[in-house]
């Protein structure tokens, strides 16, 4: 399992805008660098990130080779109801990382 860090407020008021920050541990090799022997280092990047709130996708991003290693992604959403946020990172070479976080809305 890949190392991920997710920062979601544990509780919020209904209708409040909340900020969510995520970080996935990944080297993000662009595929443009060469070894000392001149061979291309194969590309190995996270290509897609999604976040679902109680099963409804609220944020997604397609990532490209120019994204830094260990990408930090921050976005906002509206706290509508208590539930679970599901995070998913997918990438080259079968890379998949997932995480869930709960939020209580009053």
PDB file of N, CA and C in Angstrom:
ATOM      1  N   UNK A   1       0.853  -1.183   0.000  1.00  0.00           N
ATOM      2  CA  UNK A   1       0.000   0.000   0.000  1.00  0.00           C
ATOM      3  C   UNK A   1       0.890   1.234   0.000  1.00  0.00           C
ATOM      4  N   UNK A   2       0.547   2.180  -0.807  1.00  0.00           N
ATOM      5  CA  UNK A   2       1.301   3.429  -0.895  1.00  0.00           C
ATOM      6  C   UNK A   2       1.020   4.310   0.322  1.00  0.00           C
ATOM      7  N   UNK A   3       1.974   5.148   0.634  1.00  0.00           N
ATOM      8  CA  UNK A   3       1.810   6.080   1.757  1.00  0.00           C
ATOM      9  C   UNK A   3       1.000   7.289   1.297  1.00  0.00           C
ATOM     10  N   UNK A   4      -0.115   7.546   1.971  1.00  0.00           N
ATOM     11  CA  UNK A   4      -0.934   8.717   1.671  1.00  0.00           C
ATOM     12  C   UNK A   4      -1.250   9.447   2.971  1.00  0.00           C
ATOM     13  N   UNK A   5      -1.405  10.750   2.849  1.00  0.00           N
ATOM     14  CA  UNK A   5      -1.810  11.586   3.974  1.00  0.00           C
ATOM     15  C   UNK A   5      -3.016  12.393   3.515  1.00  0.00           C
ATOM     16  N   UNK A   6      -4.071  12.379   4.330  1.00  0.00           N
ATOM     17  CA  UNK A   6      -5.291  13.108   3.991  1.00  0.00           C
ATOM     18  C   UNK A   6      -5.673  13.961   5.189  1.00  0.00           C
ATOM     19  N   UNK A   7      -5.989  15.229   4.923  1.00  0.00           N
ATOM     20  CA  UNK A   7      -6.404  16.148   5.975  1.00  0.00           C
ATOM     21  C   UNK A   7      -7.835  16.590   5.660  1.00  0.00           C
ATOM     22  N   UNK A   8      -8.788  16.063   6.444  1.00  0.00           N
ATOM     23  CA  UNK A   8     -10.207  16.400   6.321  1.00  0.00           C
ATOM     24  C   UNK A   8     -10.684  16.839   7.704  1.00  0.00           C
ATOM     25  N   UNK A   9     -11.402  17.950   7.812  1.00  0.00           N
ATOM     26  CA  UNK A   9     -11.904  18.327   9.138  1.00  0.00           C
ATOM     27  C   UNK A   9     -12.835  17.230   9.663  1.00  0.00           C
ATOM     28  N   UNK A  10     -12.710  16.867  10.945  1.00  0.00           N
ATOM     29  CA  UNK A  10     -13.552  15.786  11.480  1.00  0.00           C
ATOM     30  C   UNK A  10     -15.027  16.161  11.572  1.00  0.00           C
ATOM     31  N   UNK A  11     -15.312  17.459  11.661  1.00  0.00           N
ATOM     32  CA  UNK A  11     -16.706  17.897  11.698  1.00  0.00           C
ATOM     33  C   UNK A  11     -16.841  19.271  11.061  1.00  0.00           C
ATOM     34  N   UNK A  12     -18.057  19.550  10.615  1.00  0.00           N
ATOM     35  CA  UNK A  12     -18.352  20.832   9.966  1.00  0.00           C
ATOM     36  C   UNK A  12     -19.837  21.114  10.113  1.00  0.00           C
ATOM     37  N   UNK A  13     -20.209  22.349   9.867  1.00  0.00           N
ATOM     38  CA  UNK A  13     -21.620  22.733   9.867  1.00  0.00           C
ATOM     39  C   UNK A  13     -22.179  22.530   8.456  1.00  0.00           C
ATOM     40  N   UNK A  14     -23.450  22.159   8.388  1.00  0.00           N
ATOM     41  CA  UNK A  14     -24.094  21.953   7.084  1.00  0.00           C
ATOM     42  C   UNK A  14     -23.971  23.214   6.239  1.00  0.00           C
ATOM     43  N   UNK A  15     -23.539  23.061   4.997  1.00  0.00           N
ATOM     44  CA  UNK A  15     -23.367  24.176   4.075  1.00  0.00           C
ATOM     45  C   UNK A  15     -22.012  24.851   4.155  1.00  0.00           C
ATOM     46  N   UNK A  16     -21.180  24.465   5.131  1.00  0.00           N
ATOM     47  CA  UNK A  16     -19.858  25.065   5.279  1.00  0.00           C
ATOM     48  C   UNK A  16     -18.928  24.570   4.172  1.00  0.00           C
ATOM     49  N   UNK A  17     -18.097  25.463   3.660  1.00  0.00           N
ATOM     50  CA  UNK A  17     -17.081  25.084   2.682  1.00  0.00           C
ATOM     51  C   UNK A  17     -15.870  24.564   3.451  1.00  0.00           C
ATOM     52  N   UNK A  18     -15.452  23.344   3.135  1.00  0.00           N
ATOM     53  CA  UNK A  18     -14.318  22.738   3.823  1.00  0.00           C
ATOM     54  C   UNK A  18     -13.164  22.550   2.851  1.00  0.00           C
ATOM     55  N   UNK A  19     -11.949  22.689   3.366  1.00  0.00           N
ATOM     56  CA  UNK A  19     -10.760  22.444   2.546  1.00  0.00           C
ATOM     57  C   UNK A  19     -10.239  21.048   2.856  1.00  0.00           C
ATOM     58  N   UNK A  20      -9.896  20.338   1.812  1.00  0.00           N
ATOM     59  CA  UNK A  20      -9.345  18.989   1.924  1.00  0.00           C
ATOM     60  C   UNK A  20      -7.968  19.007   1.283  1.00  0.00           C
ATOM     61  N   UNK A  21      -6.989  18.443   1.982  1.00  0.00           N
ATOM     62  CA  UNK A  21      -5.630  18.353   1.448  1.00  0.00           C
ATOM     63  C   UNK A  21      -5.197  16.894   1.439  1.00  0.00           C
ATOM     64  N   UNK A  22      -4.565  16.480   0.346  1.00  0.00           N
ATOM     65  CA  UNK A  22      -4.094  15.106   0.213  1.00  0.00           C
ATOM     66  C   UNK A  22      -2.665  15.097  -0.295  1.00  0.00           C
ATOM     67  N   UNK A  23      -1.942  14.073   0.085  1.00  0.00           N
ATOM     68  CA  UNK A  23      -0.578  13.890  -0.400  1.00  0.00           C
ATOM     69  C   UNK A  23      -0.362  12.399  -0.589  1.00  0.00           C
ATOM     70  N   UNK A  24       0.174  12.025  -1.736  1.00  0.00           N
ATOM     71  CA  UNK A  24       0.473  10.620  -2.013  1.00  0.00           C
ATOM     72  C   UNK A  24       1.974  10.477  -2.213  1.00  0.00           C
ATOM     73  N   UNK A  25       2.564   9.529  -1.530  1.00  0.00           N
ATOM     74  CA  UNK A  25       3.991   9.271  -1.681  1.00  0.00           C
ATOM     75  C   UNK A  25       4.263   8.540  -2.979  1.00  0.00           C
ATOM     76  N   UNK A  26       4.923   9.223  -3.918  1.00  0.00           N
ATOM     77  CA  UNK A  26       5.220   8.624  -5.219  1.00  0.00           C
ATOM     78  C   UNK A  26       6.366   9.397  -5.860  1.00  0.00           C
ATOM     79  N   UNK A  27       7.318   8.688  -6.446  1.00  0.00           N
ATOM     80  CA  UNK A  27       8.511   9.324  -7.030  1.00  0.00           C
ATOM     81  C   UNK A  27       8.221  10.127  -8.296  1.00  0.00           C
ATOM     82  N   UNK A  28       7.166   9.795  -9.040  1.00  0.00           N
ATOM     83  CA  UNK A  28       6.762  10.524 -10.252  1.00  0.00           C
ATOM     84  C   UNK A  28       7.899  10.659 -11.267  1.00  0.00           C
ATOM     85  N   UNK A  29       8.321   9.559 -11.843  1.00  0.00           N
ATOM     86  CA  UNK A  29       9.353   9.571 -12.886  1.00  0.00           C
ATOM     87  C   UNK A  29       8.710   9.963 -14.210  1.00  0.00           C
ATOM     88  N   UNK A  30       9.213  11.032 -14.842  1.00  0.00           N
ATOM     89  CA  UNK A  30       8.582  11.610 -16.031  1.00  0.00           C
ATOM     90  C   UNK A  30       8.705  10.780 -17.300  1.00  0.00           C
ATOM     91  N   UNK A  31       9.735   9.971 -17.401  1.00  0.00           N
ATOM     92  CA  UNK A  31       9.971   9.223 -18.630  1.00  0.00           C
ATOM     93  C   UNK A  31      10.852   9.982 -19.604  1.00  0.00           C
ATOM     94  N   UNK A  32      11.326  11.172 -19.220  1.00  0.00           N
ATOM     95  CA  UNK A  32      12.190  11.980 -20.085  1.00  0.00           C
ATOM     96  C   UNK A  32      13.650  11.938 -19.660  1.00  0.00           C
ATOM     97  N   UNK A  33      13.918  11.484 -18.442  1.00  0.00           N
ATOM     98  CA  UNK A  33      15.306  11.435 -17.967  1.00  0.00           C
ATOM     99  C   UNK A  33      16.013  10.215 -18.544  1.00  0.00           C
ATOM    100  N   UNK A  34      17.339  10.298 -18.576  1.00  0.00           N
ATOM    101  CA  UNK A  34      18.151   9.181 -19.066  1.00  0.00           C
ATOM    102  C   UNK A  34      19.084   8.690 -17.971  1.00  0.00           C
ATOM    103  N   UNK A  35      19.436   7.413 -18.059  1.00  0.00           N
ATOM    104  CA  UNK A  35      20.403   6.838 -17.132  1.00  0.00           C
ATOM    105  C   UNK A  35      21.797   7.285 -17.542  1.00  0.00           C
ATOM    106  N   UNK A  36      22.792   6.897 -16.763  1.00  0.00           N
ATOM    107  CA  UNK A  36      24.184   7.225 -17.115  1.00  0.00           C
ATOM    108  C   UNK A  36      24.604   6.554 -18.414  1.00  0.00           C
ATOM    109  N   UNK A  37      23.899   5.501 -18.819  1.00  0.00           N
ATOM    110  CA  UNK A  37      24.194   4.814 -20.076  1.00  0.00           C
ATOM    111  C   UNK A  37      23.386   5.378 -21.245  1.00  0.00           C
ATOM    112  N   UNK A  38      22.570   6.404 -20.985  1.00  0.00           N
ATOM    113  CA  UNK A  38      21.806   7.055 -22.039  1.00  0.00           C
ATOM    114  C   UNK A  38      20.441   6.455 -22.311  1.00  0.00           C
ATOM    115  N   UNK A  39      20.061   5.452 -21.547  1.00  0.00           N
ATOM    116  CA  UNK A  39      18.747   4.834 -21.738  1.00  0.00           C
ATOM    117  C   UNK A  39      17.678   5.651 -21.012  1.00  0.00           C
ATOM    118  N   UNK A  40      16.493   5.719 -21.622  1.00  0.00           N
ATOM    119  CA  UNK A  40      15.391   6.432 -20.986  1.00  0.00           C
ATOM    120  C   UNK A  40      14.922   5.684 -19.736  1.00  0.00           C
ATOM    121  N   UNK A  41      14.703   6.424 -18.664  1.00  0.00           N
ATOM    122  CA  UNK A  41      14.104   5.854 -17.461  1.00  0.00           C
ATOM    123  C   UNK A  41      12.598   5.780 -17.732  1.00  0.00           C
ATOM    124  N   UNK A  42      11.984   4.614 -17.581  1.00  0.00           N
ATOM    125  CA  UNK A  42      10.558   4.488 -17.914  1.00  0.00           C
ATOM    126  C   UNK A  42       9.671   5.427 -17.089  1.00  0.00           C
ATOM    127  N   UNK A  43       8.629   5.911 -17.729  1.00  0.00           N
ATOM    128  CA  UNK A  43       7.672   6.786 -17.053  1.00  0.00           C
ATOM    129  C   UNK A  43       6.954   6.016 -15.953  1.00  0.00           C
ATOM    130  N   UNK A  44       6.743   6.654 -14.827  1.00  0.00           N
ATOM    131  CA  UNK A  44       6.014   6.063 -13.700  1.00  0.00           C
ATOM    132  C   UNK A  44       5.400   7.206 -12.902  1.00  0.00           C
ATOM    133  N   UNK A  45       4.165   7.570 -13.253  1.00  0.00           N
ATOM    134  CA  UNK A  45       3.512   8.708 -12.610  1.00  0.00           C
ATOM    135  C   UNK A  45       2.109   8.331 -12.131  1.00  0.00           C
ATOM    136  N   UNK A  46       1.579   9.141 -11.215  1.00  0.00           N
ATOM    137  CA  UNK A  46       0.164   9.067 -10.867  1.00  0.00           C
ATOM    138  C   UNK A  46      -0.565   9.803 -11.988  1.00  0.00           C
ATOM    139  N   UNK A  47      -1.549   9.165 -12.579  1.00  0.00           N
ATOM    140  CA  UNK A  47      -2.236   9.773 -13.721  1.00  0.00           C
ATOM    141  C   UNK A  47      -3.607  10.353 -13.377  1.00  0.00           C
ATOM    142  N   UNK A  48      -4.209   9.880 -12.274  1.00  0.00           N
ATOM    143  CA  UNK A  48      -5.561  10.349 -11.948  1.00  0.00           C
ATOM    144  C   UNK A  48      -5.791  10.308 -10.442  1.00  0.00           C
ATOM    145  N   UNK A  49      -6.503  11.322  -9.962  1.00  0.00           N
ATOM    146  CA  UNK A  49      -6.917  11.395  -8.563  1.00  0.00           C
ATOM    147  C   UNK A  49      -8.406  11.695  -8.541  1.00  0.00           C
ATOM    148  N   UNK A  50      -9.152  10.995  -7.674  1.00  0.00           N
ATOM    149  CA  UNK A  50     -10.573  11.278  -7.515  1.00  0.00           C
ATOM    150  C   UNK A  50     -10.940  11.274  -6.034  1.00  0.00           C
ATOM    151  N   UNK A  51     -11.960  12.056  -5.703  1.00  0.00           N
ATOM    152  CA  UNK A  51     -12.515  12.076  -4.353  1.00  0.00           C
ATOM    153  C   UNK A  51     -14.025  11.986  -4.480  1.00  0.00           C
ATOM    154  N   UNK A  52     -14.600  11.021  -3.760  1.00  0.00           N
ATOM    155  CA  UNK A  52     -16.059  10.860  -3.711  1.00  0.00           C
ATOM    156  C   UNK A  52     -16.545  11.126  -2.300  1.00  0.00           C
ATOM    157  N   UNK A  53     -17.687  11.789  -2.193  1.00  0.00           N
ATOM    158  CA  UNK A  53     -18.305  12.125  -0.912  1.00  0.00           C
ATOM    159  C   UNK A  53     -19.622  11.360  -0.861  1.00  0.00           C
ATOM    160  N   UNK A  54     -19.700  10.354  -0.004  1.00  0.00           N
ATOM    161  CA  UNK A  54     -20.864   9.467   0.076  1.00  0.00           C
ATOM    162  C   UNK A  54     -21.231   8.903  -1.295  1.00  0.00           C
ATOM    163  N   UNK A  55     -20.212   8.490  -2.046  1.00  0.00           N
ATOM    164  CA  UNK A  55     -20.421   7.848  -3.342  1.00  0.00           C
ATOM    165  C   UNK A  55     -20.568   8.776  -4.529  1.00  0.00           C
ATOM    166  N   UNK A  56     -20.574  10.089  -4.310  1.00  0.00           N
ATOM    167  CA  UNK A  56     -20.708  11.061  -5.401  1.00  0.00           C
ATOM    168  C   UNK A  56     -19.360  11.739  -5.615  1.00  0.00           C
ATOM    169  N   UNK A  57     -18.851  11.676  -6.842  1.00  0.00           N
ATOM    170  CA  UNK A  57     -17.560  12.299  -7.128  1.00  0.00           C
ATOM    171  C   UNK A  57     -17.666  13.816  -6.985  1.00  0.00           C
ATOM    172  N   UNK A  58     -16.806  14.383  -6.126  1.00  0.00           N
ATOM    173  CA  UNK A  58     -16.826  15.832  -5.899  1.00  0.00           C
ATOM    174  C   UNK A  58     -15.573  16.512  -6.444  1.00  0.00           C
ATOM    175  N   UNK A  59     -14.541  15.730  -6.768  1.00  0.00           N
ATOM    176  CA  UNK A  59     -13.316  16.313  -7.313  1.00  0.00           C
ATOM    177  C   UNK A  59     -12.548  15.230  -8.058  1.00  0.00           C
ATOM    178  N   UNK A  60     -11.957  15.620  -9.192  1.00  0.00           N
ATOM    179  CA  UNK A  60     -11.056  14.712  -9.911  1.00  0.00           C
ATOM    180  C   UNK A  60     -10.006  15.551 -10.625  1.00  0.00           C
ATOM    181  N   UNK A  61      -8.864  14.933 -10.846  1.00  0.00           N
ATOM    182  CA  UNK A  61      -7.780  15.616 -11.551  1.00  0.00           C
ATOM    183  C   UNK A  61      -6.989  14.595 -12.350  1.00  0.00           C
ATOM    184  N   UNK A  62      -6.615  14.999 -13.560  1.00  0.00           N
ATOM    185  CA  UNK A  62      -5.701  14.198 -14.361  1.00  0.00           C
ATOM    186  C   UNK A  62      -4.318  14.799 -14.174  1.00  0.00           C
ATOM    187  N   UNK A  63      -3.342  13.951 -13.859  1.00  0.00           N
ATOM    188  CA  UNK A  63      -1.984  14.413 -13.603  1.00  0.00           C
ATOM    189  C   UNK A  63      -1.087  14.032 -14.772  1.00  0.00           C
ATOM    190  N   UNK A  64      -0.055  14.840 -15.000  1.00  0.00           N
ATOM    191  CA  UNK A  64       0.845  14.665 -16.140  1.00  0.00           C
ATOM    192  C   UNK A  64       2.293  14.648 -15.658  1.00  0.00           C
ATOM    193  N   UNK A  65       3.246  14.311 -16.536  1.00  0.00           N
ATOM    194  CA  UNK A  65       4.636  14.173 -16.106  1.00  0.00           C
ATOM    195  C   UNK A  65       5.241  15.394 -15.416  1.00  0.00           C
ATOM    196  N   UNK A  66       4.710  16.572 -15.588  1.00  0.00           N
ATOM    197  CA  UNK A  66       5.302  17.761 -14.983  1.00  0.00           C
ATOM    198  C   UNK A  66       4.956  17.909 -13.501  1.00  0.00           C
ATOM    199  N   UNK A  67       4.103  17.036 -12.956  1.00  0.00           N
ATOM    200  CA  UNK A  67       3.719  17.112 -11.551  1.00  0.00           C
ATOM    201  C   UNK A  67       4.873  16.612 -10.692  1.00  0.00           C
ATOM    202  N   UNK A  68       5.113  17.294  -9.581  1.00  0.00           N
ATOM    203  CA  UNK A  68       6.228  16.967  -8.690  1.00  0.00           C
ATOM    204  C   UNK A  68       6.029  15.616  -8.009  1.00  0.00           C
ATOM    205  N   UNK A  69       7.117  15.074  -7.510  1.00  0.00           N
ATOM    206  CA  UNK A  69       7.055  13.861  -6.698  1.00  0.00           C
ATOM    207  C   UNK A  69       6.209  14.147  -5.462  1.00  0.00           C
ATOM    208  N   UNK A  70       5.568  13.113  -4.942  1.00  0.00           N
ATOM    209  CA  UNK A  70       4.718  13.228  -3.752  1.00  0.00           C
ATOM    210  C   UNK A  70       3.705  14.365  -3.904  1.00  0.00           C
ATOM    211  N   UNK A  71       2.842  14.290  -4.925  1.00  0.00           N
ATOM    212  CA  UNK A  71       1.955  15.413  -5.214  1.00  0.00           C
ATOM    213  C   UNK A  71       0.982  15.742  -4.091  1.00  0.00           C
ATOM    214  N   UNK A  72       0.914  17.032  -3.781  1.00  0.00           N
ATOM    215  CA  UNK A  72      -0.028  17.572  -2.809  1.00  0.00           C
ATOM    216  C   UNK A  72      -1.198  18.152  -3.598  1.00  0.00           C
ATOM    217  N   UNK A  73      -2.393  17.697  -3.282  1.00  0.00           N
ATOM    218  CA  UNK A  73      -3.596  18.185  -3.959  1.00  0.00           C
ATOM    219  C   UNK A  73      -4.517  18.766  -2.893  1.00  0.00           C
ATOM    220  N   UNK A  74      -4.943  20.012  -3.086  1.00  0.00           N
ATOM    221  CA  UNK A  74      -5.861  20.672  -2.154  1.00  0.00           C
ATOM    222  C   UNK A  74      -7.072  21.167  -2.945  1.00  0.00           C
ATOM    223  N   UNK A  75      -8.251  20.987  -2.366  1.00  0.00           N
ATOM    224  CA  UNK A  75      -9.480  21.438  -3.014  1.00  0.00           C
ATOM    225  C   UNK A  75     -10.531  21.675  -1.940  1.00  0.00           C
ATOM    226  N   UNK A  76     -11.628  22.278  -2.329  1.00  0.00           N
ATOM    227  CA  UNK A  76     -12.719  22.575  -1.399  1.00  0.00           C
ATOM    228  C   UNK A  76     -13.999  21.896  -1.861  1.00  0.00           C
ATOM    229  N   UNK A  77     -14.865  21.621  -0.902  1.00  0.00           N
ATOM    230  CA  UNK A  77     -16.193  21.105  -1.204  1.00  0.00           C
ATOM    231  C   UNK A  77     -17.133  21.603  -0.110  1.00  0.00           C
ATOM    232  N   UNK A  78     -18.409  21.413  -0.302  1.00  0.00           N
ATOM    233  CA  UNK A  78     -19.405  21.850   0.670  1.00  0.00           C
ATOM    234  C   UNK A  78     -19.808  20.660   1.532  1.00  0.00           C
ATOM    235  N   UNK A  79     -19.800  20.850   2.841  1.00  0.00           N
ATOM    236  CA  UNK A  79     -20.236  19.810   3.779  1.00  0.00           C
ATOM    237  C   UNK A  79     -21.758  19.746   3.732  1.00  0.00           C
ATOM    238  N   UNK A  80     -22.287  18.673   3.167  1.00  0.00           N
ATOM    239  CA  UNK A  80     -23.741  18.559   3.010  1.00  0.00           C
ATOM    240  C   UNK A  80     -24.369  17.605   4.009  1.00  0.00           C
ATOM    241  N   UNK A  81     -23.642  16.540   4.359  1.00  0.00           N
ATOM    242  CA  UNK A  81     -24.164  15.544   5.286  1.00  0.00           C
ATOM    243  C   UNK A  81     -23.016  14.736   5.871  1.00  0.00           C
ATOM    244  N   UNK A  82     -23.256  14.116   6.994  1.00  0.00           N
ATOM    245  CA  UNK A  82     -22.240  13.254   7.590  1.00  0.00           C
ATOM    246  C   UNK A  82     -21.991  12.076   6.658  1.00  0.00           C
ATOM    247  N   UNK A  83     -20.763  11.617   6.653  1.00  0.00           N
ATOM    248  CA  UNK A  83     -20.480  10.480   5.790  1.00  0.00           C
ATOM    249  C   UNK A  83     -19.004  10.245   5.593  1.00  0.00           C
ATOM    250  N   UNK A  84     -18.699   9.636   4.455  1.00  0.00           N
ATOM    251  CA  UNK A  84     -17.344   9.197   4.154  1.00  0.00           C
ATOM    252  C   UNK A  84     -16.850   9.817   2.860  1.00  0.00           C
ATOM    253  N   UNK A  85     -15.608  10.268   2.911  1.00  0.00           N
ATOM    254  CA  UNK A  85     -14.924  10.727   1.700  1.00  0.00           C
ATOM    255  C   UNK A  85     -13.960   9.616   1.297  1.00  0.00           C
ATOM    256  N   UNK A  86     -14.015   9.227   0.027  1.00  0.00           N
ATOM    257  CA  UNK A  86     -13.152   8.177  -0.498  1.00  0.00           C
ATOM    258  C   UNK A  86     -12.184   8.795  -1.495  1.00  0.00           C
ATOM    259  N   UNK A  87     -10.905   8.536  -1.307  1.00  0.00           N
ATOM    260  CA  UNK A  87      -9.850   9.085  -2.151  1.00  0.00           C
ATOM    261  C   UNK A  87      -9.200   7.951  -2.927  1.00  0.00           C
ATOM    262  N   UNK A  88      -8.871   8.217  -4.202  1.00  0.00           N
ATOM    263  CA  UNK A  88      -8.244   7.171  -5.031  1.00  0.00           C
ATOM    264  C   UNK A  88      -7.236   7.813  -5.972  1.00  0.00           C
ATOM    265  N   UNK A  89      -6.023   7.296  -5.920  1.00  0.00           N
ATOM    266  CA  UNK A  89      -4.954   7.693  -6.818  1.00  0.00           C
ATOM    267  C   UNK A  89      -4.643   6.491  -7.703  1.00  0.00           C
ATOM    268  N   UNK A  90      -4.559   6.680  -9.030  1.00  0.00           N
ATOM    269  CA  UNK A  90      -4.179   5.599  -9.933  1.00  0.00           C
ATOM    270  C   UNK A  90      -3.065   6.099 -10.841  1.00  0.00           C
ATOM    271  N   UNK A  91      -2.260   5.165 -11.327  1.00  0.00           N
ATOM    272  CA  UNK A  91      -1.145   5.581 -12.160  1.00  0.00           C
ATOM    273  C   UNK A  91      -0.555   4.460 -12.989  1.00  0.00           C
ATOM    274  N   UNK A  92       0.610   4.749 -13.526  1.00  0.00           N
ATOM    275  CA  UNK A  92       1.330   3.800 -14.369  1.00  0.00           C
ATOM    276  C   UNK A  92       1.748   2.577 -13.560  1.00  0.00           C
ATOM    277  N   UNK A  93       1.991   1.498 -14.269  1.00  0.00           N
ATOM    278  CA  UNK A  93       2.522   0.262 -13.681  1.00  0.00           C
ATOM    279  C   UNK A  93       1.642  -0.301 -12.573  1.00  0.00           C
ATOM    280  N   UNK A  94       0.328  -0.101 -12.690  1.00  0.00           N
ATOM    281  CA  UNK A  94      -0.606  -0.666 -11.731  1.00  0.00           C
ATOM    282  C   UNK A  94      -0.694   0.052 -10.400  1.00  0.00           C
ATOM    283  N   UNK A  95      -0.160   1.262 -10.315  1.00  0.00           N
ATOM    284  CA  UNK A  95      -0.189   2.006  -9.057  1.00  0.00           C
ATOM    285  C   UNK A  95      -1.618   2.345  -8.666  1.00  0.00           C
ATOM    286  N   UNK A  96      -2.006   1.982  -7.464  1.00  0.00           N
ATOM    287  CA  UNK A  96      -3.312   2.337  -6.905  1.00  0.00           C
ATOM    288  C   UNK A  96      -3.119   2.591  -5.417  1.00  0.00           C
ATOM    289  N   UNK A  97      -3.643   3.714  -4.948  1.00  0.00           N
ATOM    290  CA  UNK A  97      -3.649   4.016  -3.520  1.00  0.00           C
ATOM    291  C   UNK A  97      -5.044   4.516  -3.182  1.00  0.00           C
ATOM    292  N   UNK A  98      -5.567   4.077  -2.049  1.00  0.00           N
ATOM    293  CA  UNK A  98      -6.890   4.508  -1.629  1.00  0.00           C
ATOM    294  C   UNK A  98      -6.848   4.906  -0.151  1.00  0.00           C
ATOM    295  N   UNK A  99      -7.810   5.719   0.221  1.00  0.00           N
ATOM    296  CA  UNK A  99      -7.924   6.153   1.610  1.00  0.00           C
ATOM    297  C   UNK A  99      -9.354   6.616   1.834  1.00  0.00           C
ATOM    298  N   UNK A 100      -9.854   6.471   3.046  1.00  0.00           N
ATOM    299  CA  UNK A 100     -11.173   6.987   3.381  1.00  0.00           C
ATOM    300  C   UNK A 100     -11.056   7.845   4.643  1.00  0.00           C
ATOM    301  N   UNK A 101     -11.952   8.809   4.755  1.00  0.00           N
ATOM    302  CA  UNK A 101     -12.017   9.672   5.929  1.00  0.00           C
ATOM    303  C   UNK A 101     -13.477   9.986   6.199  1.00  0.00           C
ATOM    304  N   UNK A 102     -13.806  10.104   7.473  1.00  0.00           N
ATOM    305  CA  UNK A 102     -15.179  10.408   7.868  1.00  0.00           C
ATOM    306  C   UNK A 102     -15.309  11.872   8.260  1.00  0.00           C
ATOM    307  N   UNK A 103     -16.515  12.402   8.052  1.00  0.00           N
ATOM    308  CA  UNK A 103     -16.820  13.766   8.480  1.00  0.00           C
ATOM    309  C   UNK A 103     -18.213  13.756   9.115  1.00  0.00           C
ATOM    310  N   UNK A 104     -18.335  14.460  10.226  1.00  0.00           N
ATOM    311  CA  UNK A 104     -19.623  14.611  10.899  1.00  0.00           C
ATOM    312  C   UNK A 104     -20.153  16.003  10.599  1.00  0.00           C
ATOM    313  N   UNK A 105     -21.360  16.085  10.078  1.00  0.00           N
ATOM    314  CA  UNK A 105     -21.969  17.370   9.720  1.00  0.00           C
ATOM    315  C   UNK A 105     -23.185  17.583  10.612  1.00  0.00           C
ATOM    316  N   UNK A 106     -23.224  18.779  11.241  1.00  0.00           N
ATOM    317  CA  UNK A 106     -24.371  19.098  12.105  1.00  0.00           C
ATOM    318  C   UNK A 106     -25.035  20.381  11.654  1.00  0.00           C
TER     319      UNK A 106
END
